[in-house]
């Protein structure tokens, strides 16, 4: 960070220099006064309208570049929930692009280019609405090949429109930067011209002019160029702004720094909120385990990729209602948390564990046979039965769980399962494991029951 002492503003210092020159030659005072005024106006114009236009165009480029990826998310959505989230994100981003475009128009941007951006954005909004309806029909089960071709055509058109929008906005941003560089060069050129004019003056005026030129070089030009380089940097460093001092450039730096901080803060908040939402969407808030949605996604992936059978297991805590009735729901929740930790420690690294709801937990075990899975679950059941959990101060209880296991074999398929057959196979496995769990409960609890038959993907 550049440190400067607070002092008089540039206008006051300029006036002092002008009065000093007036004592030497009146003509020089008039020339310098006009020059200072011109430089001041150029600096103000560079620091206000051009800088705001540049910041707005940079943000517009960033927002436009993300529209293509959001369009792909909408196209690839397989559930209404995923479709709505993608549509919300895409709509918010297009709204933000529209607001930034209007801001550029108010700042005096190129009318023809801004109108092209608006037209492209309008086409993208219409295309997105039509794409959303088509994707919704597909999710609802419409398998018409014409619908899929229509979705692909809309998606391709979306990418083209996003690309066009990015090119238009990128051109505007590049043009704004070129204008700022040109004005900076003109500003430096004007200062250099005034320096040459002062050479022709008397020795006293020459000395004074030299000191004046040095002053403006270090106190204005270099600070402006430094501000320009800081803003043009791909990753803006907040600490690089010259914010100490009371002159116009320092105040400008404070304003720009404040804008950049707000932008970076908002981006960080958005990233954090997105990460939190993504985590909460696939994890149980009480135990931190995966939830049913994550479990089913993992099961679908393993059924497609696994080269060995999979065991789908469902475990249910025995007599959990008694714990809630005796110790209260808060204690019951703590028991579930402790139970989740025990279950995590008892499974293998390749296994998947999820909480299905209440006191019911589900497992995915890549195994060679149902007997191998039974050994893993039986070991887990025994370990749990031998372990006590604190349900209240100075009170501990022994828990037991009942398990139902079903084996699914999709390892010998010549072609991958389509989505519908995959869902049918997974539902059948969960139903078979649930029926085995019911048998374990009916036969006395605290035991492992196996489904009678292996579910083969070829039979689906």
GROMACS .gro file of C-alpha atoms in nm:
model
  460
    1UNK     CA    1   0.000   0.000   0.000
    2UNK     CA    2   0.125   0.351  -0.087
    3UNK     CA    3   0.138   0.583   0.212
    4UNK     CA    4   0.106   0.962   0.174
    5UNK     CA    5   0.068   1.240   0.425
    6UNK     CA    6  -0.257   1.431   0.433
    7UNK     CA    7  -0.231   1.786   0.306
    8UNK     CA    8  -0.380   2.046   0.079
    9UNK     CA    9  -0.580   1.944  -0.226
   10UNK     CA   10  -0.448   1.966  -0.579
   11UNK     CA   11  -0.660   2.273  -0.654
   12UNK     CA   12  -0.514   2.468  -0.361
   13UNK     CA   13  -0.157   2.372  -0.451
   14UNK     CA   14  -0.217   2.468  -0.810
   15UNK     CA   15  -0.342   2.809  -0.700
   16UNK     CA   16  -0.029   2.866  -0.489
   17UNK     CA   17   0.195   2.780  -0.783
   18UNK     CA   18  -0.003   3.008  -1.009
   19UNK     CA   19   0.032   3.302  -0.769
   20UNK     CA   20   0.408   3.243  -0.748
   21UNK     CA   21   0.442   3.239  -1.127
   22UNK     CA   22   0.231   3.555  -1.149
   23UNK     CA   23   0.507   3.738  -0.965
   24UNK     CA   24   0.750   3.646  -1.240
   25UNK     CA   25   0.572   3.679  -1.571
   26UNK     CA   26   0.203   3.751  -1.624
   27UNK     CA   27   0.192   3.571  -1.956
   28UNK     CA   28   0.331   3.254  -1.805
   29UNK     CA   29   0.065   3.264  -1.533
   30UNK     CA   30  -0.214   3.277  -1.790
   31UNK     CA   31  -0.065   2.992  -1.992
   32UNK     CA   32  -0.009   2.772  -1.690
   33UNK     CA   33  -0.354   2.848  -1.551
   34UNK     CA   34  -0.523   2.729  -1.868
   35UNK     CA   35  -0.299   2.425  -1.882
   36UNK     CA   36  -0.376   2.329  -1.525
   37UNK     CA   37  -0.746   2.369  -1.584
   38UNK     CA   38  -0.734   2.146  -1.891
   39UNK     CA   39  -0.533   1.879  -1.710
   40UNK     CA   40  -0.770   1.892  -1.417
   41UNK     CA   41  -1.073   1.839  -1.640
   42UNK     CA   42  -0.903   1.552  -1.822
   43UNK     CA   43  -0.813   1.392  -1.489
   44UNK     CA   44  -1.167   1.431  -1.359
   45UNK     CA   45  -1.317   1.285  -1.677
   46UNK     CA   46  -1.074   0.992  -1.668
   47UNK     CA   47  -1.143   0.934  -1.299
   48UNK     CA   48  -1.523   0.947  -1.310
   49UNK     CA   49  -1.713   0.855  -1.625
   50UNK     CA   50  -1.448   0.645  -1.797
   51UNK     CA   51  -1.356   0.459  -1.479
   52UNK     CA   52  -1.720   0.383  -1.396
   53UNK     CA   53  -1.780   0.265  -1.754
   54UNK     CA   54  -1.476   0.039  -1.734
   55UNK     CA   55  -1.579  -0.116  -1.401
   56UNK     CA   56  -1.934  -0.170  -1.526
   57UNK     CA   57  -1.817  -0.326  -1.854
   58UNK     CA   58  -1.573  -0.557  -1.671
   59UNK     CA   59  -1.851  -0.681  -1.444
   60UNK     CA   60  -2.076  -0.721  -1.748
   61UNK     CA   61  -1.812  -0.938  -1.920
   62UNK     CA   62  -1.787  -1.157  -1.610
   63UNK     CA   63  -2.164  -1.202  -1.587
   64UNK     CA   64  -2.204  -1.265  -1.964
   65UNK     CA   65  -1.937  -1.537  -1.969
   66UNK     CA   66  -2.128  -1.742  -1.713
   67UNK     CA   67  -2.456  -1.750  -1.912
   68UNK     CA   68  -2.334  -2.034  -2.135
   69UNK     CA   69  -2.252  -2.264  -1.842
   70UNK     CA   70  -2.586  -2.188  -1.677
   71UNK     CA   71  -2.763  -2.270  -2.005
   72UNK     CA   72  -2.586  -2.607  -2.013
   73UNK     CA   73  -2.703  -2.672  -1.654
   74UNK     CA   74  -3.062  -2.605  -1.757
   75UNK     CA   75  -3.032  -2.831  -2.065
   76UNK     CA   76  -2.881  -3.119  -1.866
   77UNK     CA   77  -3.129  -3.098  -1.577
   78UNK     CA   78  -3.286  -3.435  -1.504
   79UNK     CA   79  -3.524  -3.331  -1.229
   80UNK     CA   80  -3.763  -3.042  -1.184
   81UNK     CA   81  -3.567  -2.934  -0.878
   82UNK     CA   82  -3.242  -2.910  -1.076
   83UNK     CA   83  -3.427  -2.740  -1.364
   84UNK     CA   84  -3.578  -2.475  -1.134
   85UNK     CA   85  -3.244  -2.404  -0.966
   86UNK     CA   86  -3.071  -2.369  -1.302
   87UNK     CA   87  -3.353  -2.146  -1.432
   88UNK     CA   88  -3.338  -1.925  -1.122
   89UNK     CA   89  -2.960  -1.885  -1.152
   90UNK     CA   90  -2.985  -1.816  -1.526
   91UNK     CA   91  -3.269  -1.564  -1.482
   92UNK     CA   92  -3.086  -1.381  -1.202
   93UNK     CA   93  -2.771  -1.363  -1.415
   94UNK     CA   94  -2.961  -1.228  -1.719
   95UNK     CA   95  -3.135  -0.973  -1.497
   96UNK     CA   96  -2.797  -0.862  -1.364
   97UNK     CA   97  -2.664  -0.836  -1.722
   98UNK     CA   98  -2.965  -0.623  -1.817
   99UNK     CA   99  -2.912  -0.391  -1.520
  100UNK     CA  100  -2.543  -0.350  -1.603
  101UNK     CA  101  -2.633  -0.277  -1.968
  102UNK     CA  102  -2.878  -0.005  -1.858
  103UNK     CA  103  -2.608   0.140  -1.635
  104UNK     CA  104  -2.370   0.157  -1.932
  105UNK     CA  105  -2.638   0.331  -2.134
  106UNK     CA  106  -2.683   0.594  -1.859
  107UNK     CA  107  -2.306   0.643  -1.848
  108UNK     CA  108  -2.300   0.737  -2.214
  109UNK     CA  109  -2.195   0.409  -2.374
  110UNK     CA  110  -2.211   0.342  -2.746
  111UNK     CA  111  -2.585   0.340  -2.833
  112UNK     CA  112  -2.565   0.097  -3.125
  113UNK     CA  113  -2.354  -0.153  -2.934
  114UNK     CA  114  -2.576  -0.130  -2.626
  115UNK     CA  115  -2.885  -0.185  -2.841
  116UNK     CA  116  -2.725  -0.498  -2.991
  117UNK     CA  117  -2.652  -0.624  -2.638
  118UNK     CA  118  -3.015  -0.565  -2.537
  119UNK     CA  119  -3.149  -0.741  -2.846
  120UNK     CA  120  -2.918  -1.038  -2.793
  121UNK     CA  121  -3.016  -1.055  -2.424
  122UNK     CA  122  -3.386  -1.038  -2.520
  123UNK     CA  123  -3.341  -1.326  -2.766
  124UNK     CA  124  -3.156  -1.522  -2.497
  125UNK     CA  125  -3.440  -1.465  -2.247
  126UNK     CA  126  -3.701  -1.585  -2.499
  127UNK     CA  127  -3.489  -1.882  -2.596
  128UNK     CA  128  -3.433  -1.972  -2.229
  129UNK     CA  129  -3.807  -1.962  -2.157
  130UNK     CA  130  -3.876  -2.197  -2.447
  131UNK     CA  131  -3.586  -2.423  -2.344
  132UNK     CA  132  -3.723  -2.440  -1.987
  133UNK     CA  133  -4.064  -2.556  -2.113
  134UNK     CA  134  -3.904  -2.819  -2.336
  135UNK     CA  135  -3.677  -2.951  -2.060
  136UNK     CA  136  -3.981  -2.963  -1.829
  137UNK     CA  137  -4.166  -3.178  -2.083
  138UNK     CA  138  -3.866  -3.409  -2.112
  139UNK     CA  139  -3.843  -3.449  -1.732
  140UNK     CA  140  -4.216  -3.525  -1.721
  141UNK     CA  141  -4.149  -3.824  -1.943
  142UNK     CA  142  -4.191  -3.700  -2.300
  143UNK     CA  143  -3.948  -3.917  -2.496
  144UNK     CA  144  -4.036  -3.780  -2.840
  145UNK     CA  145  -3.710  -3.765  -3.045
  146UNK     CA  146  -3.833  -3.442  -3.196
  147UNK     CA  147  -3.848  -3.286  -2.849
  148UNK     CA  148  -3.487  -3.388  -2.779
  149UNK     CA  149  -3.376  -3.243  -3.111
  150UNK     CA  150  -3.563  -2.926  -3.030
  151UNK     CA  151  -3.388  -2.907  -2.690
  152UNK     CA  152  -3.051  -2.959  -2.854
  153UNK     CA  153  -3.127  -2.688  -3.111
  154UNK     CA  154  -3.237  -2.446  -2.837
  155UNK     CA  155  -2.927  -2.529  -2.631
  156UNK     CA  156  -2.701  -2.470  -2.933
  157UNK     CA  157  -2.877  -2.141  -3.003
  158UNK     CA  158  -2.834  -2.048  -2.634
  159UNK     CA  159  -2.460  -2.104  -2.657
  160UNK     CA  160  -2.440  -1.898  -2.976
  161UNK     CA  161  -2.636  -1.612  -2.818
  162UNK     CA  162  -2.419  -1.626  -2.504
  163UNK     CA  163  -2.110  -1.618  -2.722
  164UNK     CA  164  -2.245  -1.322  -2.919
  165UNK     CA  165  -2.327  -1.142  -2.596
  166UNK     CA  166  -1.976  -1.209  -2.460
  167UNK     CA  167  -1.818  -1.078  -2.784
  168UNK     CA  168  -2.030  -0.760  -2.781
  169UNK     CA  169  -1.958  -0.688  -2.415
  170UNK     CA  170  -1.591  -0.775  -2.457
  171UNK     CA  171  -1.567  -0.531  -2.748
  172UNK     CA  172  -1.726  -0.256  -2.539
  173UNK     CA  173  -1.486  -0.325  -2.249
  174UNK     CA  174  -1.183  -0.327  -2.479
  175UNK     CA  175  -1.295  -0.003  -2.643
  176UNK     CA  176  -1.341   0.161  -2.301
  177UNK     CA  177  -0.992   0.056  -2.195
  178UNK     CA  178  -0.846   0.189  -2.519
  179UNK     CA  179  -1.018   0.521  -2.458
  180UNK     CA  180  -0.877   0.539  -2.105
  181UNK     CA  181  -0.527   0.456  -2.230
  182UNK     CA  182  -0.561   0.715  -2.506
  183UNK     CA  183  -0.676   0.983  -2.263
  184UNK     CA  184  -0.393   0.896  -2.026
  185UNK     CA  185  -0.145   0.925  -2.310
  186UNK     CA  186  -0.298   1.257  -2.412
  187UNK     CA  187  -0.273   1.375  -2.053
  188UNK     CA  188   0.093   1.276  -2.033
  189UNK     CA  189   0.152   1.437  -2.372
  190UNK     CA  190  -0.004   1.765  -2.257
  191UNK     CA  191   0.216   1.771  -1.950
  192UNK     CA  192   0.522   1.707  -2.166
  193UNK     CA  193   0.422   1.991  -2.403
  194UNK     CA  194   0.388   2.235  -2.117
  195UNK     CA  195   0.728   2.133  -1.989
  196UNK     CA  196   0.885   2.214  -2.325
  197UNK     CA  197   0.721   2.557  -2.328
  198UNK     CA  198   0.871   2.645  -1.993
  199UNK     CA  199   1.224   2.576  -2.117
  200UNK     CA  200   1.219   2.904  -2.311
  201UNK     CA  201   1.165   3.119  -2.001
  202UNK     CA  202   1.423   3.294  -1.792
  203UNK     CA  203   1.652   3.109  -1.553
  204UNK     CA  204   1.423   3.174  -1.259
  205UNK     CA  205   1.113   3.066  -1.453
  206UNK     CA  206   1.304   2.768  -1.589
  207UNK     CA  207   1.401   2.656  -1.239
  208UNK     CA  208   1.049   2.709  -1.109
  209UNK     CA  209   0.899   2.531  -1.410
  210UNK     CA  210   1.133   2.239  -1.359
  211UNK     CA  211   1.027   2.204  -0.998
  212UNK     CA  212   0.662   2.235  -1.101
  213UNK     CA  213   0.702   1.966  -1.366
  214UNK     CA  214   0.871   1.732  -1.118
  215UNK     CA  215   0.594   1.797  -0.870
  216UNK     CA  216   0.321   1.709  -1.118
  217UNK     CA  217   0.515   1.406  -1.241
  218UNK     CA  218   0.532   1.250  -0.897
  219UNK     CA  219   0.212   1.384  -0.742
  220UNK     CA  220  -0.029   1.350  -1.033
  221UNK     CA  221   0.094   1.166  -1.342
  222UNK     CA  222   0.253   0.869  -1.171
  223UNK     CA  223  -0.038   0.834  -0.932
  224UNK     CA  224  -0.284   0.841  -1.221
  225UNK     CA  225  -0.081   0.586  -1.417
  226UNK     CA  226  -0.051   0.377  -1.103
  227UNK     CA  227  -0.427   0.393  -1.057
  228UNK     CA  228  -0.475   0.293  -1.421
  229UNK     CA  229  -0.237  -0.005  -1.390
  230UNK     CA  230  -0.406  -0.113  -1.068
  231UNK     CA  231  -0.752  -0.108  -1.224
  232UNK     CA  232  -0.635  -0.277  -1.546
  233UNK     CA  233  -0.476  -0.564  -1.354
  234UNK     CA  234  -0.657  -0.899  -1.407
  235UNK     CA  235  -0.675  -0.942  -1.029
  236UNK     CA  236  -0.720  -0.607  -0.858
  237UNK     CA  237  -0.512  -0.572  -0.540
  238UNK     CA  238  -0.708  -0.368  -0.283
  239UNK     CA  239  -0.393  -0.267  -0.096
  240UNK     CA  240  -0.236  -0.118  -0.411
  241UNK     CA  241  -0.471   0.184  -0.417
  242UNK     CA  242  -0.334   0.523  -0.306
  243UNK     CA  243  -0.595   0.609  -0.041
  244UNK     CA  244  -0.396   0.818   0.207
  245UNK     CA  245  -0.413   1.192   0.153
  246UNK     CA  246  -0.676   1.457   0.102
  247UNK     CA  247  -0.642   1.548  -0.267
  248UNK     CA  248  -0.867   1.454  -0.557
  249UNK     CA  249  -0.665   1.154  -0.670
  250UNK     CA  250  -0.668   1.007  -0.320
  251UNK     CA  251  -1.043   1.057  -0.299
  252UNK     CA  252  -1.084   0.897  -0.641
  253UNK     CA  253  -0.872   0.601  -0.529
  254UNK     CA  254  -1.088   0.563  -0.217
  255UNK     CA  255  -1.403   0.559  -0.429
  256UNK     CA  256  -1.268   0.304  -0.678
  257UNK     CA  257  -1.128   0.092  -0.394
  258UNK     CA  258  -1.468   0.097  -0.224
  259UNK     CA  259  -1.638  -0.020  -0.545
  260UNK     CA  260  -1.385  -0.302  -0.594
  261UNK     CA  261  -1.419  -0.412  -0.229
  262UNK     CA  262  -1.796  -0.431  -0.260
  263UNK     CA  263  -1.772  -0.632  -0.579
  264UNK     CA  264  -1.520  -0.875  -0.431
  265UNK     CA  265  -1.722  -0.904  -0.110
  266UNK     CA  266  -2.042  -0.981  -0.300
  267UNK     CA  267  -1.863  -1.239  -0.514
  268UNK     CA  268  -1.718  -1.406  -0.202
  269UNK     CA  269  -2.061  -1.412  -0.036
  270UNK     CA  270  -2.214  -1.563  -0.348
  271UNK     CA  271  -1.947  -1.834  -0.364
  272UNK     CA  272  -1.991  -1.915   0.005
  273UNK     CA  273  -2.371  -1.924  -0.022
  274UNK     CA  274  -2.347  -2.151  -0.326
  275UNK     CA  275  -2.115  -2.390  -0.144
  276UNK     CA  276  -2.343  -2.399   0.160
  277UNK     CA  277  -2.653  -2.458  -0.052
  278UNK     CA  278  -2.478  -2.736  -0.244
  279UNK     CA  279  -2.373  -2.904   0.082
  280UNK     CA  280  -2.718  -2.874   0.244
  281UNK     CA  281  -2.889  -3.010  -0.066
  282UNK     CA  282  -2.708  -3.342  -0.034
  283UNK     CA  283  -2.644  -3.382   0.340
  284UNK     CA  284  -2.853  -3.442   0.649
  285UNK     CA  285  -2.846  -3.133   0.870
  286UNK     CA  286  -2.850  -3.327   1.199
  287UNK     CA  287  -2.586  -3.596   1.146
  288UNK     CA  288  -2.386  -3.450   0.860
  289UNK     CA  289  -2.428  -3.775   0.666
  290UNK     CA  290  -2.537  -3.791   0.304
  291UNK     CA  291  -2.912  -3.770   0.257
  292UNK     CA  292  -3.147  -3.974   0.039
  293UNK     CA  293  -3.077  -3.761  -0.267
  294UNK     CA  294  -2.701  -3.805  -0.242
  295UNK     CA  295  -2.745  -4.177  -0.171
  296UNK     CA  296  -2.954  -4.234  -0.483
  297UNK     CA  297  -2.712  -4.035  -0.700
  298UNK     CA  298  -2.419  -4.240  -0.563
  299UNK     CA  299  -2.612  -4.563  -0.620
  300UNK     CA  300  -2.687  -4.472  -0.981
  301UNK     CA  301  -2.322  -4.387  -1.044
  302UNK     CA  302  -2.195  -4.711  -0.886
  303UNK     CA  303  -2.449  -4.921  -1.075
  304UNK     CA  304  -2.317  -4.776  -1.399
  305UNK     CA  305  -1.946  -4.796  -1.314
  306UNK     CA  306  -1.898  -5.085  -1.069
  307UNK     CA  307  -1.735  -5.405  -1.196
  308UNK     CA  308  -1.870  -5.610  -0.906
  309UNK     CA  309  -2.210  -5.660  -0.741
  310UNK     CA  310  -2.345  -5.403  -0.498
  311UNK     CA  311  -2.522  -5.465  -0.169
  312UNK     CA  312  -2.802  -5.224  -0.081
  313UNK     CA  313  -2.855  -5.232   0.296
  314UNK     CA  314  -3.110  -5.056   0.514
  315UNK     CA  315  -3.065  -5.036   0.891
  316UNK     CA  316  -3.321  -4.919   1.143
  317UNK     CA  317  -3.252  -4.838   1.509
  318UNK     CA  318  -3.454  -5.064   1.741
  319UNK     CA  319  -3.699  -4.909   1.988
  320UNK     CA  320  -3.595  -4.554   1.910
  321UNK     CA  321  -3.938  -4.423   2.014
  322UNK     CA  322  -3.867  -4.537   2.370
  323UNK     CA  323  -3.557  -4.319   2.380
  324UNK     CA  324  -3.752  -4.013   2.267
  325UNK     CA  325  -4.033  -4.083   2.511
  326UNK     CA  326  -3.801  -4.137   2.807
  327UNK     CA  327  -3.521  -3.887   2.749
  328UNK     CA  328  -3.677  -3.632   2.514
  329UNK     CA  329  -3.625  -3.547   2.150
  330UNK     CA  330  -3.306  -3.348   2.214
  331UNK     CA  331  -3.143  -3.655   2.366
  332UNK     CA  332  -3.280  -3.863   2.081
  333UNK     CA  333  -3.117  -3.631   1.828
  334UNK     CA  334  -2.784  -3.662   2.011
  335UNK     CA  335  -2.816  -4.040   2.004
  336UNK     CA  336  -2.863  -4.023   1.626
  337UNK     CA  337  -2.553  -3.804   1.594
  338UNK     CA  338  -2.343  -4.048   1.801
  339UNK     CA  339  -2.490  -4.340   1.611
  340UNK     CA  340  -2.393  -4.178   1.279
  341UNK     CA  341  -2.031  -4.147   1.397
  342UNK     CA  342  -2.026  -4.514   1.499
  343UNK     CA  343  -2.167  -4.624   1.166
  344UNK     CA  344  -1.911  -4.413   0.978
  345UNK     CA  345  -1.625  -4.575   1.168
  346UNK     CA  346  -1.763  -4.922   1.107
  347UNK     CA  347  -1.785  -4.914   0.727
  348UNK     CA  348  -1.512  -4.935   0.466
  349UNK     CA  349  -1.374  -4.645   0.266
  350UNK     CA  350  -1.543  -4.771  -0.050
  351UNK     CA  351  -1.887  -4.791   0.115
  352UNK     CA  352  -2.156  -4.522   0.108
  353UNK     CA  353  -2.360  -4.431   0.417
  354UNK     CA  354  -2.668  -4.206   0.424
  355UNK     CA  355  -2.949  -4.116   0.660
  356UNK     CA  356  -3.284  -4.188   0.498
  357UNK     CA  357  -3.483  -4.014   0.769
  358UNK     CA  358  -3.576  -4.066   1.131
  359UNK     CA  359  -3.374  -4.357   1.268
  360UNK     CA  360  -3.331  -4.527   0.930
  361UNK     CA  361  -2.989  -4.545   0.757
  362UNK     CA  362  -2.892  -4.686   0.416
  363UNK     CA  363  -2.565  -4.837   0.288
  364UNK     CA  364  -2.408  -4.917  -0.049
  365UNK     CA  365  -2.143  -5.189  -0.024
  366UNK     CA  366  -1.937  -5.297  -0.328
  367UNK     CA  367  -1.890  -5.670  -0.252
  368UNK     CA  368  -1.821  -6.001  -0.419
  369UNK     CA  369  -2.129  -6.170  -0.276
  370UNK     CA  370  -2.419  -6.117  -0.039
  371UNK     CA  371  -2.234  -6.324   0.224
  372UNK     CA  372  -1.942  -6.078   0.212
  373UNK     CA  373  -2.182  -5.791   0.271
  374UNK     CA  374  -2.344  -5.983   0.555
  375UNK     CA  375  -2.006  -6.014   0.727
  376UNK     CA  376  -1.949  -5.638   0.710
  377UNK     CA  377  -2.297  -5.553   0.837
  378UNK     CA  378  -2.292  -5.827   1.102
  379UNK     CA  379  -1.964  -5.691   1.237
  380UNK     CA  380  -2.118  -5.345   1.243
  381UNK     CA  381  -2.431  -5.473   1.419
  382UNK     CA  382  -2.223  -5.654   1.685
  383UNK     CA  383  -2.004  -5.354   1.746
  384UNK     CA  384  -2.307  -5.131   1.790
  385UNK     CA  385  -2.475  -5.374   2.030
  386UNK     CA  386  -2.162  -5.379   2.248
  387UNK     CA  387  -2.130  -5.001   2.258
  388UNK     CA  388  -2.313  -4.770   2.496
  389UNK     CA  389  -2.422  -4.415   2.413
  390UNK     CA  390  -2.491  -4.133   2.658
  391UNK     CA  391  -2.857  -4.042   2.637
  392UNK     CA  392  -2.858  -3.807   2.938
  393UNK     CA  393  -2.613  -3.692   3.211
  394UNK     CA  394  -2.487  -3.996   3.402
  395UNK     CA  395  -2.712  -4.223   3.198
  396UNK     CA  396  -2.608  -4.443   2.907
  397UNK     CA  397  -2.802  -4.687   2.695
  398UNK     CA  398  -2.720  -4.981   2.474
  399UNK     CA  399  -2.855  -4.964   2.121
  400UNK     CA  400  -2.926  -5.226   1.860
  401UNK     CA  401  -3.013  -5.211   1.493
  402UNK     CA  402  -3.191  -5.438   1.251
  403UNK     CA  403  -3.064  -5.465   0.893
  404UNK     CA  404  -3.206  -5.578   0.562
  405UNK     CA  405  -2.970  -5.659   0.271
  406UNK     CA  406  -3.029  -5.701  -0.101
  407UNK     CA  407  -2.770  -5.777  -0.371
  408UNK     CA  408  -2.775  -5.604  -0.711
  409UNK     CA  409  -2.561  -5.729  -1.000
  410UNK     CA  410  -2.514  -5.492  -1.295
  411UNK     CA  411  -2.151  -5.584  -1.364
  412UNK     CA  412  -2.193  -5.798  -1.677
  413UNK     CA  413  -2.396  -5.569  -1.895
  414UNK     CA  414  -2.283  -5.523  -2.254
  415UNK     CA  415  -2.438  -5.176  -2.268
  416UNK     CA  416  -2.495  -4.923  -1.987
  417UNK     CA  417  -2.839  -4.906  -1.833
  418UNK     CA  418  -3.064  -4.621  -1.946
  419UNK     CA  419  -3.206  -4.390  -1.681
  420UNK     CA  420  -3.546  -4.558  -1.661
  421UNK     CA  421  -3.408  -4.911  -1.617
  422UNK     CA  422  -3.153  -4.778  -1.368
  423UNK     CA  423  -3.426  -4.621  -1.153
  424UNK     CA  424  -3.633  -4.939  -1.173
  425UNK     CA  425  -3.335  -5.150  -1.063
  426UNK     CA  426  -3.254  -4.917  -0.773
  427UNK     CA  427  -3.617  -4.904  -0.657
  428UNK     CA  428  -3.636  -5.282  -0.667
  429UNK     CA  429  -3.318  -5.313  -0.461
  430UNK     CA  430  -3.442  -5.068  -0.199
  431UNK     CA  431  -3.775  -5.247  -0.181
  432UNK     CA  432  -3.607  -5.586  -0.140
  433UNK     CA  433  -3.377  -5.450   0.134
  434UNK     CA  434  -3.675  -5.290   0.306
  435UNK     CA  435  -3.866  -5.619   0.301
  436UNK     CA  436  -3.565  -5.797   0.449
  437UNK     CA  437  -3.549  -5.527   0.719
  438UNK     CA  438  -3.916  -5.591   0.796
  439UNK     CA  439  -3.837  -5.959   0.841
  440UNK     CA  440  -3.553  -5.873   1.079
  441UNK     CA  441  -3.790  -5.659   1.286
  442UNK     CA  442  -4.059  -5.927   1.280
  443UNK     CA  443  -3.814  -6.200   1.387
  444UNK     CA  444  -3.701  -6.022   1.702
  445UNK     CA  445  -3.483  -5.725   1.593
  446UNK     CA  446  -3.106  -5.682   1.639
  447UNK     CA  447  -3.027  -5.909   1.347
  448UNK     CA  448  -2.936  -5.909   0.977
  449UNK     CA  449  -3.179  -6.051   0.721
  450UNK     CA  450  -3.097  -6.117   0.354
  451UNK     CA  451  -3.321  -6.078   0.052
  452UNK     CA  452  -3.388  -6.422  -0.094
  453UNK     CA  453  -3.283  -6.345  -0.452
  454UNK     CA  454  -3.015  -6.140  -0.627
  455UNK     CA  455  -3.145  -5.865  -0.853
  456UNK     CA  456  -2.984  -5.888  -1.196
  457UNK     CA  457  -2.983  -5.585  -1.425
  458UNK     CA  458  -3.033  -5.811  -1.727
  459UNK     CA  459  -3.374  -5.910  -1.588
  460UNK     CA  460  -3.499  -5.551  -1.567
   0.00000   0.00000   0.00000
